[in-house]
Every structure is written in C-alpha cells, then in structure tokens.
Short mmCIF file of C-alpha atoms and ligand atoms in Angstrom, two decimals:
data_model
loop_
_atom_site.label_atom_id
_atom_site.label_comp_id
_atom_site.label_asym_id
_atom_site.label_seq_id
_atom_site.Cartn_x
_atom_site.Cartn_y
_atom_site.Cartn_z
CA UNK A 969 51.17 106.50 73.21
CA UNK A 970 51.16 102.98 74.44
CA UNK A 971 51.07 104.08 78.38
CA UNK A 972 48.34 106.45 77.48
CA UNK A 973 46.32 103.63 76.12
CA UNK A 974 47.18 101.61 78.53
CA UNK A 975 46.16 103.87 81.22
CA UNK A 976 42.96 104.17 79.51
CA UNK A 977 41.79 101.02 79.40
CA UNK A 978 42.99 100.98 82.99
CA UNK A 979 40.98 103.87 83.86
CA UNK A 980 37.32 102.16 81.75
CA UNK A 981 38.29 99.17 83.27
CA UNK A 982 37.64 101.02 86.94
CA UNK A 983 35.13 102.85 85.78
CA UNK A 984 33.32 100.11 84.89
CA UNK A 985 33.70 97.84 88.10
CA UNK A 986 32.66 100.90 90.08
CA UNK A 987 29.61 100.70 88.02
CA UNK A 988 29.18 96.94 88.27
CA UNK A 989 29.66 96.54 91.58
CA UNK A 990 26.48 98.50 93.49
CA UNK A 991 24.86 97.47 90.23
CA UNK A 992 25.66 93.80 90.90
CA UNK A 993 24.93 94.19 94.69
CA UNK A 994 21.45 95.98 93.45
CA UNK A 995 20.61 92.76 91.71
CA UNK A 996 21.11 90.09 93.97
CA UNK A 997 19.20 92.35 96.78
CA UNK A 998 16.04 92.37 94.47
CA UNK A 999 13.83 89.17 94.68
CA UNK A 1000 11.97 89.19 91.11
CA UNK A 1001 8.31 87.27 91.75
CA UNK A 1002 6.52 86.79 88.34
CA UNK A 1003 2.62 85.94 88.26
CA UNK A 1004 1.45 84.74 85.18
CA UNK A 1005 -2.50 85.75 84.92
CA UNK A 1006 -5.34 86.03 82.30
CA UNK A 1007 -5.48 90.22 82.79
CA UNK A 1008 -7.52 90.10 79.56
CA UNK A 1009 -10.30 87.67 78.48
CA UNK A 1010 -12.69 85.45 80.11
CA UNK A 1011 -10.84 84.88 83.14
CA UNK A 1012 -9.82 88.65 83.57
CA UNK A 1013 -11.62 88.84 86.73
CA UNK A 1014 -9.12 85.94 88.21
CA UNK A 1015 -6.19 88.47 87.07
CA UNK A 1016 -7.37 91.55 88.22
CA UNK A 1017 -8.55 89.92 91.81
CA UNK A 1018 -4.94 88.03 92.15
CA UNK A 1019 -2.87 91.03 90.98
CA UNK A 1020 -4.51 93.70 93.31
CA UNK A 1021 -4.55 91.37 96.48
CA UNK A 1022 -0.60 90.64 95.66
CA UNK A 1023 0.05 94.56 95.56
CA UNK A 1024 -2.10 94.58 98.82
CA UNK A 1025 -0.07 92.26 100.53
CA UNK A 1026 3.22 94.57 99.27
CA UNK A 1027 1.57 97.64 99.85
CA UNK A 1028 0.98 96.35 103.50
CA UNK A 1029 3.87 94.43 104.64
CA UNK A 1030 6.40 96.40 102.79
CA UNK A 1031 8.80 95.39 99.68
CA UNK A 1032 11.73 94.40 101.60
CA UNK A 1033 12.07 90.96 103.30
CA UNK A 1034 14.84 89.36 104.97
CA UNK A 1035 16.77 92.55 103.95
CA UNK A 1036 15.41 91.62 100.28
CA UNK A 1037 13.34 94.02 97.88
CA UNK A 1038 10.71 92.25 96.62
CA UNK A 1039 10.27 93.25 92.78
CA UNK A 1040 6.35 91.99 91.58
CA UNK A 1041 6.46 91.71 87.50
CA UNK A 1042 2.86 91.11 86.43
CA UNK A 1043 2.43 89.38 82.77
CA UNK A 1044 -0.83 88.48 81.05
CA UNK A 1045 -1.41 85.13 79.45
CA UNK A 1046 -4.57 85.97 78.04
CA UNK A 1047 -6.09 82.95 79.29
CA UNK A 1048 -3.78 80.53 77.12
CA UNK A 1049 -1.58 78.01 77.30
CA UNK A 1050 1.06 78.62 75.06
CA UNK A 1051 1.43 82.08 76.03
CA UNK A 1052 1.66 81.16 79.82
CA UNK A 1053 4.31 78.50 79.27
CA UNK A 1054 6.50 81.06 76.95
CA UNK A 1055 6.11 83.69 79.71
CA UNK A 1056 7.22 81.46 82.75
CA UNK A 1057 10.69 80.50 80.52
CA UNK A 1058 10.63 84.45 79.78
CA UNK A 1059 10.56 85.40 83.63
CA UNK A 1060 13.26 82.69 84.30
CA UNK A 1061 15.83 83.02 81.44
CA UNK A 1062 15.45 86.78 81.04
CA UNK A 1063 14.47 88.27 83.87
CA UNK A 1064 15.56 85.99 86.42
CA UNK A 1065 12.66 85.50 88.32
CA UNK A 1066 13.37 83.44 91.61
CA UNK A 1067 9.49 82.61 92.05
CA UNK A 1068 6.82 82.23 89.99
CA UNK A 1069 2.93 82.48 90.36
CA UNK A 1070 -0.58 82.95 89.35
CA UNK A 1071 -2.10 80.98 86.76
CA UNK A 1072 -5.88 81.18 86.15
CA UNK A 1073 -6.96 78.01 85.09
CA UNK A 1074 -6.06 74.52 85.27
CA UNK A 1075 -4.64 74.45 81.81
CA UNK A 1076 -2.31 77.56 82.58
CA UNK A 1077 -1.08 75.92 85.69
CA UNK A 1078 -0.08 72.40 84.15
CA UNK A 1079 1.42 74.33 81.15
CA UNK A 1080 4.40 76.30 83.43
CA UNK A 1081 4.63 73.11 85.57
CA UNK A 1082 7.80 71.35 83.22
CA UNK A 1083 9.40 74.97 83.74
CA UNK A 1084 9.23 75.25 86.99
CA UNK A 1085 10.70 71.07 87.42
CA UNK A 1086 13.99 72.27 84.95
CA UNK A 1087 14.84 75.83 86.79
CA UNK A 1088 14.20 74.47 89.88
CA UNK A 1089 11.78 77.98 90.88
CA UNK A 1090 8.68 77.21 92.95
CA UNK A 1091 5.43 77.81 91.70
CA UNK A 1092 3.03 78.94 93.43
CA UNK A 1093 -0.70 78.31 92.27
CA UNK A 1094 -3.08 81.01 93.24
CA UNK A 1095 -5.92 80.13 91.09
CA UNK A 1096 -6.29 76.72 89.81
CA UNK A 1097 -8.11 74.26 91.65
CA UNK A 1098 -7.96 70.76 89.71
CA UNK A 1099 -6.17 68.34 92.45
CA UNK A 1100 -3.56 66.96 90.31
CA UNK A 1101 -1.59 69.95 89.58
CA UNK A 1102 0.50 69.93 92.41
CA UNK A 1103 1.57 66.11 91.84
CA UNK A 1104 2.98 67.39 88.13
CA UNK A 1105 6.19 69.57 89.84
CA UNK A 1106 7.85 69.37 93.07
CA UNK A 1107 8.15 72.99 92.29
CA UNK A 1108 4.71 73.68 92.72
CA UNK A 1109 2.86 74.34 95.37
CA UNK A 1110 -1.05 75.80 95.98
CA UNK A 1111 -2.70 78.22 98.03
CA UNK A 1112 -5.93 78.32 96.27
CA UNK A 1113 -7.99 75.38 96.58
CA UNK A 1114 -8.84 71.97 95.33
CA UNK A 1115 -12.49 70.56 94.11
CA UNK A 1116 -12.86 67.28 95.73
CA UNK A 1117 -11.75 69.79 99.07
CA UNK A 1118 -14.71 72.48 98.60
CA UNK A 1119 -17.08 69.98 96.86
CA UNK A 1120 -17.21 66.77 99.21
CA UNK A 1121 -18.64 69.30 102.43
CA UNK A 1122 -21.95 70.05 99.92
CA UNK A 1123 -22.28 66.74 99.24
CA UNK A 1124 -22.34 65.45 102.73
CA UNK A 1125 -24.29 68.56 103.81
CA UNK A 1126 -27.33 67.72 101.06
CA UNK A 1127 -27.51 64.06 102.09
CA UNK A 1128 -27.91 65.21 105.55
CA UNK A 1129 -30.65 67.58 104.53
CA UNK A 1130 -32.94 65.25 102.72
CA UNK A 1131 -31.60 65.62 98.92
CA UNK A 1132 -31.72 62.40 98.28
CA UNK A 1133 -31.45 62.40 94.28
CA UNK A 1134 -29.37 64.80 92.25
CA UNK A 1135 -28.27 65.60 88.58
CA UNK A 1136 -24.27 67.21 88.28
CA UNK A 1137 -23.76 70.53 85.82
CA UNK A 1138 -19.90 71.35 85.68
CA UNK A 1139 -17.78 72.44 83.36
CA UNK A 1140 -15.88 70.33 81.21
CA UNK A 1141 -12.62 70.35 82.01
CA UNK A 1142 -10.21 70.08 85.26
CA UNK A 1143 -11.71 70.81 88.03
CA UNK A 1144 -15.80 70.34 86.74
CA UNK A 1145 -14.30 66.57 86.14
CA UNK A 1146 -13.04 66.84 90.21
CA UNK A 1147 -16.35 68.35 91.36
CA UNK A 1148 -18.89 65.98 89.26
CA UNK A 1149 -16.63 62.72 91.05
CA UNK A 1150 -16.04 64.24 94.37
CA UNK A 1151 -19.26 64.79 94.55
CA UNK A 1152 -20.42 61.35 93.59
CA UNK A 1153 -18.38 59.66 95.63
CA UNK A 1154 -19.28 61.15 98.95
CA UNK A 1155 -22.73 61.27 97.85
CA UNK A 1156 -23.18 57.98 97.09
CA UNK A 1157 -20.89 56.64 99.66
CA UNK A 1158 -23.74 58.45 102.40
CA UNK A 1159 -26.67 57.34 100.70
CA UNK A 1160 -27.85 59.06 97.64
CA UNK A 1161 -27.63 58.19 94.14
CA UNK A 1162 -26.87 60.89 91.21
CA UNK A 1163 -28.78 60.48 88.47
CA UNK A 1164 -27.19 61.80 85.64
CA UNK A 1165 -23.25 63.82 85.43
CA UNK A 1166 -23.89 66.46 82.95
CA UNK A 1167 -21.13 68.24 81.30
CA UNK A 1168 -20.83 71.95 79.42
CA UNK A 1169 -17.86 72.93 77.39
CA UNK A 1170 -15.25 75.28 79.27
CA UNK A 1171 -15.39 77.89 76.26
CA UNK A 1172 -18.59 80.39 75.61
CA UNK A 1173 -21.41 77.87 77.54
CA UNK A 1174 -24.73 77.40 76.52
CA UNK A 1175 -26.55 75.84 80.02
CA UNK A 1176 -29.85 75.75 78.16
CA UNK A 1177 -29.95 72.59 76.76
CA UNK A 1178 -28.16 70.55 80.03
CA UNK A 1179 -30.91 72.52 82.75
CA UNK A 1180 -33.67 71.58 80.28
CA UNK A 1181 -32.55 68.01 80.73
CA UNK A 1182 -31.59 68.36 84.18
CA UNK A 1183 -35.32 69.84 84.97
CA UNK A 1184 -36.57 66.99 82.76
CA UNK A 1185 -34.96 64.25 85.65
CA UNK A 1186 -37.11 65.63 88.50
CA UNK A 1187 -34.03 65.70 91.00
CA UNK A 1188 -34.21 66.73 95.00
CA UNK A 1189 -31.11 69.00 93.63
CA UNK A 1190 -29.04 70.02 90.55
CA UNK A 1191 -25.21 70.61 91.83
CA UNK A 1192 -23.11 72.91 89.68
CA UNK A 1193 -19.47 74.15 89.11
CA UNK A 1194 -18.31 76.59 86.91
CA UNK A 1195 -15.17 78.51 87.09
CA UNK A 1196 -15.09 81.77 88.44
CA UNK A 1197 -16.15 84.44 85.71
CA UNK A 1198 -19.12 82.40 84.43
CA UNK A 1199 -21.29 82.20 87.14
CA UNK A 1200 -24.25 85.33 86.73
CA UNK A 1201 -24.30 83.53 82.87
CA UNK A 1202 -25.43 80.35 84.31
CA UNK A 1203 -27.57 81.44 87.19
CA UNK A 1204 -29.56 84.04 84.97
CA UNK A 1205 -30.28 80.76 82.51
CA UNK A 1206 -30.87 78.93 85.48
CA UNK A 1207 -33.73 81.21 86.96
CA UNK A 1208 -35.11 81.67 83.57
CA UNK A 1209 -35.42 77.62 83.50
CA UNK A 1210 -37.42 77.96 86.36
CA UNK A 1211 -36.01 75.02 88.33
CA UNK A 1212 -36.49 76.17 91.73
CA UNK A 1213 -40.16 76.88 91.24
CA UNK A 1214 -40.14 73.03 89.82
CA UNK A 1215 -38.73 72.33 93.47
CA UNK A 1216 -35.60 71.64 92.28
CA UNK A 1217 -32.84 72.94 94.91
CA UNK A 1218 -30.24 74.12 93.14
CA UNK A 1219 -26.22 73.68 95.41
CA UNK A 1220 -22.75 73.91 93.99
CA UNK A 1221 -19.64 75.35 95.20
CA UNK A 1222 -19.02 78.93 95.84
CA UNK A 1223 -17.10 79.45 92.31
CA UNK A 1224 -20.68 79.87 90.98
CA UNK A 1225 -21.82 82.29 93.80
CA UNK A 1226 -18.60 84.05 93.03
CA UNK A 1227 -18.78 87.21 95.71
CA UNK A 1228 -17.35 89.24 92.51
CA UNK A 1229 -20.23 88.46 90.65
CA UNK A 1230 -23.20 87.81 93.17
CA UNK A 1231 -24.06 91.30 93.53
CA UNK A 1232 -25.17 90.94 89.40
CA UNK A 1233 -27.08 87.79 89.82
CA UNK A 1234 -29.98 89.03 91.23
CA UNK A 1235 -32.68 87.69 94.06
CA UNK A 1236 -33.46 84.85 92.49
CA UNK A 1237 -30.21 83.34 93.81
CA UNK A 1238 -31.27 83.91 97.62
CA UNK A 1239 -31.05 80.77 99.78
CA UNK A 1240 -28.64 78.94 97.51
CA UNK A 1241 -26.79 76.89 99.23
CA UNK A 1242 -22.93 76.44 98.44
CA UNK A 1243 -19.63 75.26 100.05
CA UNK A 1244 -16.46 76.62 99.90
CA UNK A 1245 -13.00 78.03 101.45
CA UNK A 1246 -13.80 82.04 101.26
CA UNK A 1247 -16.27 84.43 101.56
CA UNK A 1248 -16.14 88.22 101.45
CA UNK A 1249 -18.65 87.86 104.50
CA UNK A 1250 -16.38 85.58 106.43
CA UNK A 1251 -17.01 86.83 109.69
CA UNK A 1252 -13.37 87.65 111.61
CA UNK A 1253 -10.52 90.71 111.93
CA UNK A 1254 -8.36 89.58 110.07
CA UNK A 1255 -11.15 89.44 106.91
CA UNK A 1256 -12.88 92.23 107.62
CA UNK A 1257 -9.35 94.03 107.82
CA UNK A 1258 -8.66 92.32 104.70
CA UNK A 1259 -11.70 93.36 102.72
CA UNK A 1260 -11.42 96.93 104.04
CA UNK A 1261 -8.22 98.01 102.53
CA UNK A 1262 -8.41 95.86 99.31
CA UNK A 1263 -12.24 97.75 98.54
CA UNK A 1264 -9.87 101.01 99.41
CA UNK A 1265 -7.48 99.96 97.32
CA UNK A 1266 -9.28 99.26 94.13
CA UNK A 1267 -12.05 101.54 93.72
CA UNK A 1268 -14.32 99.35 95.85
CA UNK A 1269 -14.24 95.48 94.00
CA UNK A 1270 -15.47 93.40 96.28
CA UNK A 1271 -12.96 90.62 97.04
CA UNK A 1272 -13.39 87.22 96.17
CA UNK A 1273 -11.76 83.67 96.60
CA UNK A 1274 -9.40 84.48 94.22
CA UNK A 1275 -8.06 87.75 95.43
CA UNK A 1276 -7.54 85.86 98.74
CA UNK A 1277 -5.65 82.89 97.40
CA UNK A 1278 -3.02 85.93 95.57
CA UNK A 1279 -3.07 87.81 99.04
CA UNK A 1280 -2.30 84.47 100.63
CA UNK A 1281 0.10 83.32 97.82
CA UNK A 1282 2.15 86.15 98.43
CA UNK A 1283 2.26 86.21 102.32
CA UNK A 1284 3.94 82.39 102.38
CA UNK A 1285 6.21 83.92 99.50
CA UNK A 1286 7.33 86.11 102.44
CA UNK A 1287 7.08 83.55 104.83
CA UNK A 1288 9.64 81.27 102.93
CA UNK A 1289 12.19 84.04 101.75
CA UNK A 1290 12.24 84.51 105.86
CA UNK A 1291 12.64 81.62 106.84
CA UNK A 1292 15.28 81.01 104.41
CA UNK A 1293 17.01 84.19 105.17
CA UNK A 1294 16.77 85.57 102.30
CA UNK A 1295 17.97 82.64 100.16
CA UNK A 1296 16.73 82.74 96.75
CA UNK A 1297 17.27 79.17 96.01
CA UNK A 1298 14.55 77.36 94.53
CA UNK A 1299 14.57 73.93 96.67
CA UNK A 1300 15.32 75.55 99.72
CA UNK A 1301 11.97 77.89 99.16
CA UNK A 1302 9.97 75.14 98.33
CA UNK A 1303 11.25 73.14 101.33
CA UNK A 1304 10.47 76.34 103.68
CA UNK A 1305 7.10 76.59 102.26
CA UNK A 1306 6.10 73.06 103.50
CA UNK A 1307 4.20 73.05 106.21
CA UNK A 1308 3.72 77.15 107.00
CA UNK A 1309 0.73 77.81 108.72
CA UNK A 1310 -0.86 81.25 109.14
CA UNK A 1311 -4.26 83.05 109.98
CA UNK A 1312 -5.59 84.06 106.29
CA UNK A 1313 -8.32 86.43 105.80
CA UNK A 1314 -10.47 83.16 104.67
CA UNK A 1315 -9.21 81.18 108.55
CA UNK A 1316 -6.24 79.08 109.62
CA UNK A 1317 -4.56 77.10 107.04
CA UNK A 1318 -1.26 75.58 106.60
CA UNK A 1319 0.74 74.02 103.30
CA UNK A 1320 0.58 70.27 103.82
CA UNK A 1321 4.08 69.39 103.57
CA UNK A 1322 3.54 66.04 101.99
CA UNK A 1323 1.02 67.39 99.09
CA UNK A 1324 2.32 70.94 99.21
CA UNK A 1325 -1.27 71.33 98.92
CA UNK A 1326 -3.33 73.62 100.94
CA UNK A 1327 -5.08 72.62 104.03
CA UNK A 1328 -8.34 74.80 105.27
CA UNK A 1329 -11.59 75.23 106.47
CA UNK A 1330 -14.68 74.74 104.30
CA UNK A 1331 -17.64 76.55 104.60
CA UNK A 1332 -21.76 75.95 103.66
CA UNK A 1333 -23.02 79.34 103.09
CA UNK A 1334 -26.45 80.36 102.26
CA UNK A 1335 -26.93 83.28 99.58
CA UNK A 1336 -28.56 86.54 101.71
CA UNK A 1337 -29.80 89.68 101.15
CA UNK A 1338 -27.77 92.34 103.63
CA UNK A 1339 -28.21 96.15 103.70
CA UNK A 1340 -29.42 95.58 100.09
CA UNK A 1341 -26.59 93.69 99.22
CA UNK A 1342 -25.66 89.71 98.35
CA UNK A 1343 -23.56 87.49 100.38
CA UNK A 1344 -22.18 84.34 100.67
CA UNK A 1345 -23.06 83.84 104.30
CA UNK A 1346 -21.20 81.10 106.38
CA UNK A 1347 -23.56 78.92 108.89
CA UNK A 1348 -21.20 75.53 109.24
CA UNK A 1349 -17.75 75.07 109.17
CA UNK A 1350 -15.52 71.82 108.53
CA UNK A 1351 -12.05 72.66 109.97
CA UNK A 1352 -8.91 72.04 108.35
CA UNK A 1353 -9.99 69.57 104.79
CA UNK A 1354 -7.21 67.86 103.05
CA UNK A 1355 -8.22 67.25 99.41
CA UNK A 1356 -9.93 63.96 99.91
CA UNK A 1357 -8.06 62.54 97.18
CA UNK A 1358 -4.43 62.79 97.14
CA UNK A 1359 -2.76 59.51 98.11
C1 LIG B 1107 -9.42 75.97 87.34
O1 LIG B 1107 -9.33 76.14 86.10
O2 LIG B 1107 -8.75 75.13 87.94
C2 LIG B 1107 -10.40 76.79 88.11
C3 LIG B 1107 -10.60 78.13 87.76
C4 LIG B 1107 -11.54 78.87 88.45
C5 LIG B 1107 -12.26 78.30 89.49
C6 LIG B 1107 -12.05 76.97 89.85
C7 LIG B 1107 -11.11 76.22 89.14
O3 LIG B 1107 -13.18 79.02 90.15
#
C-alpha cells in the first residue's frame, strides 16, 4: 500500500512539473502591457483613440519582440482617480504587468504615479499633458505632450502677427493652469500684455458666462484650452457669442480643434489659428501611412493627437524591450527608454533623457475646408521644443 502511494504522489508530482514547466516558460515569454484609459465617460474619445492606435502598432509590427509576446490588457478607469490607481496595483500584483500606460487626464496620471515609484514598472503617459507629471516618478515617462511645449509657439506666433492684447479661457485644472502661464509668460516676455486669465471648471462647462466677459474686454484675441473631448461644446458657444464678428481672433492649442471632433464644429471655425504637436493632415509617409490603416482599422475615425501619442507610446515600448533584450526589468526599461528617437507619424522626436519627457516639433495650423472636409492644416514648424519649463 505504502509503495503504491508513494508511487503516486511520485507519479502527480511529474505530472505536475511537466505541466509547470512549458506553463512557466509560457509566462516569462509573455510581456503583459496594461493601459489604464477612460473607455467610458467624458474622456472616452482619449480611450478609444489610445486603445485602437496601440492595437495598430501590434497589429503592424507583430506581438513578439526580442523573442517576447507582447500581451496588451486594456482596463477602463472611467475617467477617475480612484479607479485608475486600484487598477495600476491590480495589473502589477495580479496580473503581473511589466509596463504600464495610458491615462487620460492629468489626475489619472498623478494617481498611478506612487505605483509605478514602489514596483519599480515604467509608466508610460500617452495622454496627459500637465508638465509636472513626469517629475512625480522616475518610473514615468511621456510620449504625449506638455502645455507650456504646444502653447508657448501660439503665443510667440500672435505677438508676431499683431495681437497685441488677449484674454485666456482654459480649463481649470492641470494643464489649462500650464497653458493660461505658458502663455503669459512668452507673451508678455515679447511684448503683449493679457488682460484677464479666465478659468472654467474641468467637469460639465458652461463657456457662456467667461466669453460674455471675455467679449466684454475688447481683446486683439481670446486664447483657449480645453481638453480633448470638449472642444465642438465650446466652439459652438463660442460662434453663437459672436466674437469673431466683434473682431475678436479667437487661437488656442490644437486640443480644442481636436481633428476627432473638427469635422462636428462646423465653418464657423475656418481660419482658426492653433499650435500643436499632431495633425491628421500632417503632411509626410509615415502619417499618411499612419492615418490610412488606423481609418481601415476602425471603421474610418479619424485619428487624432491622442491616437498618435498611444501609437507612439507603444512603438518605444518596443523600442526598450529591444534594446534591453528582452529584459523585463523595470529600471533597465526606463533607462533604455531615455533618449530613443524615432520618426512618428506626427515628425522626429526623441525621449529627453534628463526629463524623460518628450521632445518634438510644434506646429501653427490654420483650420481649412478640404474636399468638404476640416483640417488642422500645418503652415510653420518649430523643430524639436523641450517643455519650456522643466528645470
Ligand atoms: C490632461 O488632463 O492632462 C489633458 C487631457 C487632454 C488634453 C490635454 C491635457 O487634450
């Protein structure tokens, strides 16, 4: 009785390291990246742009790297906090997740930033754009944009242009904060004074009130910034105001003349003037590439900044797991991530290896009307901006 036992547990004991052991091979082969992103609420657009780009860029360049399998697990923070910071210690503790990314707004971002520091996983920010993010981990590191980066260009480009007086409209939060003192700043520092900084909560806007008093200050110009998702809301209350026929100019940056939205906003928004890092109508191969197979891939969306900053956000993923060989290891990921450079649908830019911040060209772009349809369309370029304000 006691040998047949004994051969027994012999025999499960075989049984189960045969199991275990293409099992346990299967798991270290599979590199789990989790992106964190508001599929549902007001930011959905930010998810569904980031997550279709990401399965573009794995769709095109193949799951395996550095004789990895890349594994993409897709979670939806529903545009909160809480709920992003409880899935990024989900993806580590549970599921294991080597990298994580995503993370629609500024808020999101800073939440998953203290779990990122204590696992030691990079993060990789593919939405947020409020410059002091990336100084809150060592983990993270950004391949969207920054505020002071894509504002400072508009406000250089309207002092040059005759504005000469101008009232601010952002959001209040983040990156309107960034926007309304970049923009000061460089405007004031060139010659022109801002007259008033107006600010609109983040959550279900009402612009009425702030463009009645904006109209009321008789500016050259009225610069805005809202995040992506909320900007056919405030131009339609914008052209109802009436401020360009009070010859008010009306500038921002490009989140308002989002390219996913500009289609719904209508003619009155020809000739605005905007800077930024991407447009769908950035004119090169590897964009119009770019564009191509993401409007095959999903039913024809047009792309936008954020969809580019995912597809990018994945390609230096790749770049670091090859340059690493495959190593999984948070600090040596980071470390390989600093200072990639690459040709991205939106033009050159590289991961300043100081900031692990992005580096890239910004754009002033003119709203136009082309075979019946709105673009963003580039006409000056300022080649590879730092954000003006990191020390
Ligand atoms: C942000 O919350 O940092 C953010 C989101 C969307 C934008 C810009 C900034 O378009």
């Amino acid at each position: 009785m006691a040998h047949k036992s004994f051969s027994k547990s012999v025999l499960s004991a075989a049984v189960a390291l045969t199991l275990a052991g293409p099992l346990a091979a299967m798991a270290e082969d599979s590199v789990k990246v989790g992106l964190i992103l508001p599929m549902t609420g007001a930011s959905a657009s930010t998810g569904r742009q980031i997550e279709a780009a990401a399965r573009l860029y794995i769709a095109e360049h193949g799951n395996k790297v550095a004789g990895k399998t890349i594994e993409l697990i897709v979670k939806d923070d529903q545009g909160t906090a809480d709920m992003s910071k409880r899935l990024a210690q989900e993806l580590v503790v549970n599921d294991k997740a080597a990298i994580l990314g995503g993370f629609g707004l500024t808020p999101l971002a800073l939440a998953v930033g203290p779990v990122a520091t204590q696992a030691k996983v990079p993060a990789v920010i593919m939405a947020a754009g409020t410059s002091m993010i990336v100084e809150q981990s060592p983990y993270f590191v950004r391949t969207s944009f920054t505020l002071p980066q894509n504002t400072t260009p508009i406000a250089e480009w309207s002092v040059k242009n005759g504005i000469k007086k101008v009232v601010t409209l952002v959001s209040d939060y983040g990156p309107g904060l960034d926007a309304e003192k970049a923009f000061k700043v460089k405007f004031e520092a060139e010659g022109g004074q801002v007259l008033d900084q107006l600010r609109a909560p983040l959550a279900n806007p009402d612009f009425a009130a702030f463009l009645q008093k904006a109209k009321d200050l008789k500016p050259d110009a009225l610069f805005l910034f809202v995040p992506s998702g909320q900007g056919a809301s405030l131009m339609k209350q914008v052209n109802e105001r009436g401020l360009t026929q009070a010859g008010i100019k009306v500038i921002g940056t490009g989140d308002v003349t989002d390219d996913d939205l500009l289609n719904s906003m209508g003619d009155d928004v020809i000739g605005m003037i905007t800077s930024h890092d991407y447009s769908t109508d950035h004119n090169s191969p590897e964009n119009k590439a770019f564009v191509a197979a993401f409007m095959k891939a999903t039913n024809n969306l047009r792309p936008n900044f954020m969809a580019v900053n995912g597809y990018d956000g994945m390609a230096l993923i790749y770049k670091a797991l090859e340059k690493t060989k495959g190593d999984t290891d948070g600090t040596k990921l980071i470390e390989a991530m600093k200072g990639e450079a690459w040709v991205s649908p939106r033009g050159p830019i590289s991961i300043d290896p100081q900031t692990r911040d992005i580096v890239q060209n910004v754009y002033i772009r003119k709203v136009e009307k082309k075979n019946g349809q709105l673009y963003n369309v580039e006409f000056d370029t300022i080649a590879n901006v730092k954000d003006p304000t990191h020390k």
